[in-house]
PDB file of C-alpha atoms in Angstrom:
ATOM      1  CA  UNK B   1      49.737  30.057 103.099  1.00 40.00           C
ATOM      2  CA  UNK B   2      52.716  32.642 104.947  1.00 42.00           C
ATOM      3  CA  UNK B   3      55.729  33.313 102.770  1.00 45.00           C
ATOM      4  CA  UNK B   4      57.309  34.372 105.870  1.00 52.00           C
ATOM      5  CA  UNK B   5      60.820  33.300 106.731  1.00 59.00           C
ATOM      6  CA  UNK B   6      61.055  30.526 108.682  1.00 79.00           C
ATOM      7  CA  UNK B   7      65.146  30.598 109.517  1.00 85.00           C
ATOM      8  CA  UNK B   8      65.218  27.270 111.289  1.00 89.00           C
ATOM      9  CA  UNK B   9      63.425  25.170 108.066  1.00 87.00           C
ATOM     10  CA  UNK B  10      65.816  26.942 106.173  1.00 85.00           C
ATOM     11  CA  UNK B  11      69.074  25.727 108.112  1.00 89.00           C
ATOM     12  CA  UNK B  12      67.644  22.226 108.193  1.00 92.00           C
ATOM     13  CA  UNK B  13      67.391  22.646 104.165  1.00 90.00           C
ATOM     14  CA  UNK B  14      70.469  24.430 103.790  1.00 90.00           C
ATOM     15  CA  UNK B  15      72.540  21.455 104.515  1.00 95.00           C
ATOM     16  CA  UNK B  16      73.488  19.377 101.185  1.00 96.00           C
ATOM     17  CA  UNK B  17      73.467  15.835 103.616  1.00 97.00           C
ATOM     18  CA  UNK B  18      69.677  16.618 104.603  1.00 96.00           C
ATOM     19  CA  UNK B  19      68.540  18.206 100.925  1.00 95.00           C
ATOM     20  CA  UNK B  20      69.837  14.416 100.205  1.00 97.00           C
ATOM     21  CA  UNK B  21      67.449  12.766 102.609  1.00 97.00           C
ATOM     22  CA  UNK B  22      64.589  14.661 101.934  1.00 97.00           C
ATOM     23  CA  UNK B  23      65.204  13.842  98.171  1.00 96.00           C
ATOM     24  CA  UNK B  24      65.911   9.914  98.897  1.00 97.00           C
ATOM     25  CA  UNK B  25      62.672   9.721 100.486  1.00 98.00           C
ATOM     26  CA  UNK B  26      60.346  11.591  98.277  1.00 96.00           C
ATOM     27  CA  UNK B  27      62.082   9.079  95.370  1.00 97.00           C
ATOM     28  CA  UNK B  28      61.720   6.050  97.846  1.00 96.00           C
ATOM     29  CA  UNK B  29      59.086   6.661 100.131  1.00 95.00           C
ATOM     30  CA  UNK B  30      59.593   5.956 104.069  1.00 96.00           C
ATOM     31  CA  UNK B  31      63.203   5.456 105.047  1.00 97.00           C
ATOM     32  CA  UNK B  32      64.999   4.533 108.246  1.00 97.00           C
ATOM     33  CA  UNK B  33      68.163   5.902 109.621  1.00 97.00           C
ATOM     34  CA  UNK B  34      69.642   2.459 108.693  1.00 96.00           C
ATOM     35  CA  UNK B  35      68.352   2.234 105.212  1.00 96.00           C
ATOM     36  CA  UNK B  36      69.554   5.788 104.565  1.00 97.00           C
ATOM     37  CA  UNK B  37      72.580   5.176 105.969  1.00 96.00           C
ATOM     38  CA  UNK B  38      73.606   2.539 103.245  1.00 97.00           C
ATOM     39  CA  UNK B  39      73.217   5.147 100.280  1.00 96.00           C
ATOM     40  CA  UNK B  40      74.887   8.289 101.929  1.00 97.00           C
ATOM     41  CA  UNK B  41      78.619   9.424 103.076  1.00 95.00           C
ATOM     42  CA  UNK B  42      78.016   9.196 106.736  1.00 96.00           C
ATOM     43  CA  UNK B  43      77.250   6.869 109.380  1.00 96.00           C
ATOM     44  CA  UNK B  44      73.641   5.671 110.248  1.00 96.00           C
ATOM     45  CA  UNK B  45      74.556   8.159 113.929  1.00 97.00           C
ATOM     46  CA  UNK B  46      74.786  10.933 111.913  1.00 97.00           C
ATOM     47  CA  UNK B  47      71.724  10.206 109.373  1.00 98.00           C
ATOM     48  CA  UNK B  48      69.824   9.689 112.770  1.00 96.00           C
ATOM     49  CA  UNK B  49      71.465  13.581 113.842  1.00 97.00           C
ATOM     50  CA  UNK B  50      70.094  14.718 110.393  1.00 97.00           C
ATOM     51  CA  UNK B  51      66.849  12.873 110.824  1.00 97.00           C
ATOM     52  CA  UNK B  52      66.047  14.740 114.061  1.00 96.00           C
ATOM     53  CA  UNK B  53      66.521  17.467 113.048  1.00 96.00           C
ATOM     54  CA  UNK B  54      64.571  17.831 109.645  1.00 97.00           C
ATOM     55  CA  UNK B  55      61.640  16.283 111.976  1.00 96.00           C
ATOM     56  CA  UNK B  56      62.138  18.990 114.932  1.00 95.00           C
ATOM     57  CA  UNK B  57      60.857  21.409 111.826  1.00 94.00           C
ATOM     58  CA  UNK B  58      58.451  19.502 110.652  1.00 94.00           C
ATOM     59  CA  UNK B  59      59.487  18.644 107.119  1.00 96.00           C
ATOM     60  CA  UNK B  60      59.717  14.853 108.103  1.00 97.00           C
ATOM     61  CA  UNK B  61      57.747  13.011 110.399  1.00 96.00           C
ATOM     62  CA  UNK B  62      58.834   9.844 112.032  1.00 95.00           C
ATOM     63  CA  UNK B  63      56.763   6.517 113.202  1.00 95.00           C
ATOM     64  CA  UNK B  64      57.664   3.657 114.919  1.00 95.00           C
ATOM     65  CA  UNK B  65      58.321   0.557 113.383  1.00 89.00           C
ATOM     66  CA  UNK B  66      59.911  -1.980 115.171  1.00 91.00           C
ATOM     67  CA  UNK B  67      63.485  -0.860 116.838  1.00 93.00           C
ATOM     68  CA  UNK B  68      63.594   1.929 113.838  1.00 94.00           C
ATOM     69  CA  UNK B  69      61.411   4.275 112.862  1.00 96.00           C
ATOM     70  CA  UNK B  70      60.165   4.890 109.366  1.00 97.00           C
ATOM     71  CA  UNK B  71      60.267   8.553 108.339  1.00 98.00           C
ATOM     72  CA  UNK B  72      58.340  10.105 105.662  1.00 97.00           C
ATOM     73  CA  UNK B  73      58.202  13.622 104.081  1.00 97.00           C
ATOM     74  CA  UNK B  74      55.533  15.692 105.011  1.00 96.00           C
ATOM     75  CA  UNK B  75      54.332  17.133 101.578  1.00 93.00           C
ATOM     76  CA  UNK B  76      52.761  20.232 103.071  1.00 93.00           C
ATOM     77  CA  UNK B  77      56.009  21.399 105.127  1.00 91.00           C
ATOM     78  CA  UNK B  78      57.489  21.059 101.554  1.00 91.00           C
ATOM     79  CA  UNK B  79      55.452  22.824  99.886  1.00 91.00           C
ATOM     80  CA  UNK B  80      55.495  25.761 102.410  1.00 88.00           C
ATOM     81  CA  UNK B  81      59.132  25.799 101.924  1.00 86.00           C
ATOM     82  CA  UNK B  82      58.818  25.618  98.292  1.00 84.00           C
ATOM     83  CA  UNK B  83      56.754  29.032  98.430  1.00 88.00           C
ATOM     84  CA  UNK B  84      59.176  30.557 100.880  1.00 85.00           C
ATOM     85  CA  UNK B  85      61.859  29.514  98.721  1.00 83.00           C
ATOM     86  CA  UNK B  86      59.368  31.336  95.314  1.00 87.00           C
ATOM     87  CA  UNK B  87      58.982  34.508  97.457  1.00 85.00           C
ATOM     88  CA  UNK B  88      62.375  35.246  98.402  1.00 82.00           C
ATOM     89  CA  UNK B  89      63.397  34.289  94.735  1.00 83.00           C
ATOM     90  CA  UNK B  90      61.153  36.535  93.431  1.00 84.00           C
ATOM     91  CA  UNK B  91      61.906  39.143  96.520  1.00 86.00           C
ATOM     92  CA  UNK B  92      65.933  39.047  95.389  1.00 88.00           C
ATOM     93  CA  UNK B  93      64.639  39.246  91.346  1.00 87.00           C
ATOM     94  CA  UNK B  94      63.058  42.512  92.055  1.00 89.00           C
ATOM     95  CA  UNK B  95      66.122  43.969  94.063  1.00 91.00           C
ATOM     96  CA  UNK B  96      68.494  42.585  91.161  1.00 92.00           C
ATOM     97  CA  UNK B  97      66.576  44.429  88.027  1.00 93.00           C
ATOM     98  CA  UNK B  98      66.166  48.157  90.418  1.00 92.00           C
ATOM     99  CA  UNK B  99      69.939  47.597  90.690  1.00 94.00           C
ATOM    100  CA  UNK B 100      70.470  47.043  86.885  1.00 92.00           C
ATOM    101  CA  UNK B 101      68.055  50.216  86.749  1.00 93.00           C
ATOM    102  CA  UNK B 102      70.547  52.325  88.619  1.00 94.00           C
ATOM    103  CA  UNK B 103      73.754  50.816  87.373  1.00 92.00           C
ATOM    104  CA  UNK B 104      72.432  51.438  83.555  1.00 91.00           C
ATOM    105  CA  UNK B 105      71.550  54.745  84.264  1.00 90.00           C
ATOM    106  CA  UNK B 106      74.877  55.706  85.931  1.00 92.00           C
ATOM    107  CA  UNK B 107      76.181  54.324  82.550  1.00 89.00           C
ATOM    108  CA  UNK B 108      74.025  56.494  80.936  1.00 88.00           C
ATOM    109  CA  UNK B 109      74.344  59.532  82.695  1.00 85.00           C
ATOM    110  CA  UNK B 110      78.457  58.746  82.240  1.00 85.00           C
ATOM    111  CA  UNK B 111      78.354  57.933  78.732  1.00 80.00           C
ATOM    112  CA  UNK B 112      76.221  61.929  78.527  1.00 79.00           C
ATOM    113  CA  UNK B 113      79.023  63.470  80.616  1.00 76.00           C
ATOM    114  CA  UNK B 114      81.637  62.478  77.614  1.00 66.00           C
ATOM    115  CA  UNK B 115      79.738  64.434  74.904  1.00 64.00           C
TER     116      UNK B 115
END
Protein backbone atom coordinates (compact mmCIF):
# COMPACT_ATOMS: atom_id res chain seq x y z
CA UNK A 1 0.00 0.00 0.00
CA UNK A 2 1.77 3.82 -1.10
CA UNK A 3 1.97 6.30 1.75
CA UNK A 4 2.45 8.77 -0.88
CA UNK A 5 0.62 12.06 -0.81
CA UNK A 6 -2.28 12.15 -2.58
CA UNK A 7 -3.11 16.24 -2.37
CA UNK A 8 -6.50 16.01 -4.00
CA UNK A 9 -7.94 13.08 -1.28
CA UNK A 10 -6.57 15.28 1.11
CA UNK A 11 -8.56 18.56 0.07
CA UNK A 12 -11.69 16.47 -0.29
CA UNK A 13 -10.93 15.35 3.54
CA UNK A 14 -9.79 18.56 4.63
CA UNK A 15 -13.18 20.05 4.51
CA UNK A 16 -15.15 19.70 8.02
CA UNK A 17 -18.79 19.49 5.73
CA UNK A 18 -17.32 16.31 3.81
CA UNK A 19 -15.26 14.70 7.06
CA UNK A 20 -19.17 14.93 8.16
CA UNK A 21 -20.47 12.89 5.27
CA UNK A 22 -17.99 10.43 5.16
CA UNK A 23 -18.63 9.93 8.98
CA UNK A 24 -22.67 9.92 8.53
CA UNK A 25 -22.31 7.20 6.19
CA UNK A 26 -19.84 4.87 7.71
CA UNK A 27 -22.43 5.27 11.01
CA UNK A 28 -25.50 4.87 8.58
CA UNK A 29 -24.53 3.06 5.70
CA UNK A 30 -25.61 4.33 2.03
CA UNK A 31 -26.92 7.87 1.99
CA UNK A 32 -28.42 10.14 -0.63
CA UNK A 33 -27.84 13.76 -1.20
CA UNK A 34 -31.43 14.19 0.14
CA UNK A 35 -31.13 12.08 3.19
CA UNK A 36 -27.86 13.84 4.04
CA UNK A 37 -29.18 16.90 3.45
CA UNK A 38 -31.76 16.65 6.40
CA UNK A 39 -28.92 16.13 9.12
CA UNK A 40 -26.32 18.79 7.88
CA UNK A 41 -26.06 22.85 7.68
CA UNK A 42 -26.43 23.10 3.99
CA UNK A 43 -28.74 22.51 1.28
CA UNK A 44 -29.23 19.04 -0.43
CA UNK A 45 -27.26 21.33 -3.82
CA UNK A 46 -24.45 21.67 -1.87
CA UNK A 47 -24.35 18.00 -0.16
CA UNK A 48 -24.71 16.91 -3.91
CA UNK A 49 -21.33 19.56 -4.62
CA UNK A 50 -19.68 17.68 -1.65
CA UNK A 51 -20.85 14.31 -2.84
CA UNK A 52 -19.11 14.74 -6.21
CA UNK A 53 -16.47 15.54 -5.17
CA UNK A 54 -15.46 12.95 -2.37
CA UNK A 55 -16.54 10.40 -5.33
CA UNK A 56 -14.22 12.17 -8.12
CA UNK A 57 -11.37 10.74 -5.49
CA UNK A 58 -12.65 7.77 -4.91
CA UNK A 59 -13.44 7.71 -1.22
CA UNK A 60 -17.26 7.34 -2.03
CA UNK A 61 -18.82 5.63 -4.71
CA UNK A 62 -22.25 6.36 -5.95
CA UNK A 63 -25.16 3.96 -7.53
CA UNK A 64 -28.27 4.61 -8.91
CA UNK A 65 -31.31 4.19 -7.19
CA UNK A 66 -34.25 5.57 -8.47
CA UNK A 67 -34.01 9.59 -9.22
CA UNK A 68 -31.09 9.58 -6.34
CA UNK A 69 -28.28 7.79 -5.99
CA UNK A 70 -27.16 5.91 -2.93
CA UNK A 71 -23.53 6.55 -1.99
CA UNK A 72 -21.43 4.42 0.09
CA UNK A 73 -17.85 4.68 1.51
CA UNK A 74 -15.35 2.83 -0.10
CA UNK A 75 -13.44 1.18 2.89
CA UNK A 76 -10.21 0.72 0.99
CA UNK A 77 -9.89 4.54 -0.21
CA UNK A 78 -10.26 5.01 3.62
CA UNK A 79 -7.99 3.07 4.69
CA UNK A 80 -5.32 4.35 2.20
CA UNK A 81 -6.00 7.68 3.58
CA UNK A 82 -5.84 6.48 7.02
CA UNK A 83 -2.09 5.30 6.30
CA UNK A 84 -1.28 8.51 4.50
CA UNK A 85 -2.69 10.30 7.28
CA UNK A 86 -0.15 7.52 9.92
CA UNK A 87 2.86 8.36 7.68
CA UNK A 88 2.82 11.96 7.60
CA UNK A 89 1.95 11.84 11.43
CA UNK A 90 4.70 9.89 12.08
CA UNK A 91 6.86 11.91 9.22
CA UNK A 92 6.02 15.43 11.33
CA UNK A 93 6.78 13.28 14.91
CA UNK A 94 10.24 12.66 13.76
CA UNK A 95 10.89 16.36 12.56
CA UNK A 96 9.26 17.60 15.99
CA UNK A 97 11.69 15.44 18.50
CA UNK A 98 15.23 16.43 16.01
CA UNK A 99 13.89 19.95 16.70
CA UNK A 100 13.52 19.42 20.53
CA UNK A 101 17.13 17.79 19.99
CA UNK A 102 18.53 21.05 18.76
CA UNK A 103 16.50 23.46 20.80
CA UNK A 104 17.66 21.43 24.15
CA UNK A 105 21.01 21.48 23.18
CA UNK A 106 21.15 25.24 22.37
CA UNK A 107 19.78 25.36 26.00
CA UNK A 108 22.46 23.40 26.98
CA UNK A 109 25.23 24.79 25.29
CA UNK A 110 23.65 28.40 26.78
CA UNK A 111 23.14 27.28 30.17
CA UNK A 112 27.49 26.08 29.75
CA UNK A 113 28.27 29.57 28.39
CA UNK A 114 26.98 31.11 31.98
CA UNK A 115 29.48 29.09 34.08
Amino acid sequence: MSTAVDDELWSAIGDPTRRTMIDLLLADGPGTATSLSRRLPVTRQAVAKHLAVLDRVGLIHGEPAGRERHYQVDEAQLARAVAQLSAVGATWDARLRRIKRIAEAIESDRHHEGD
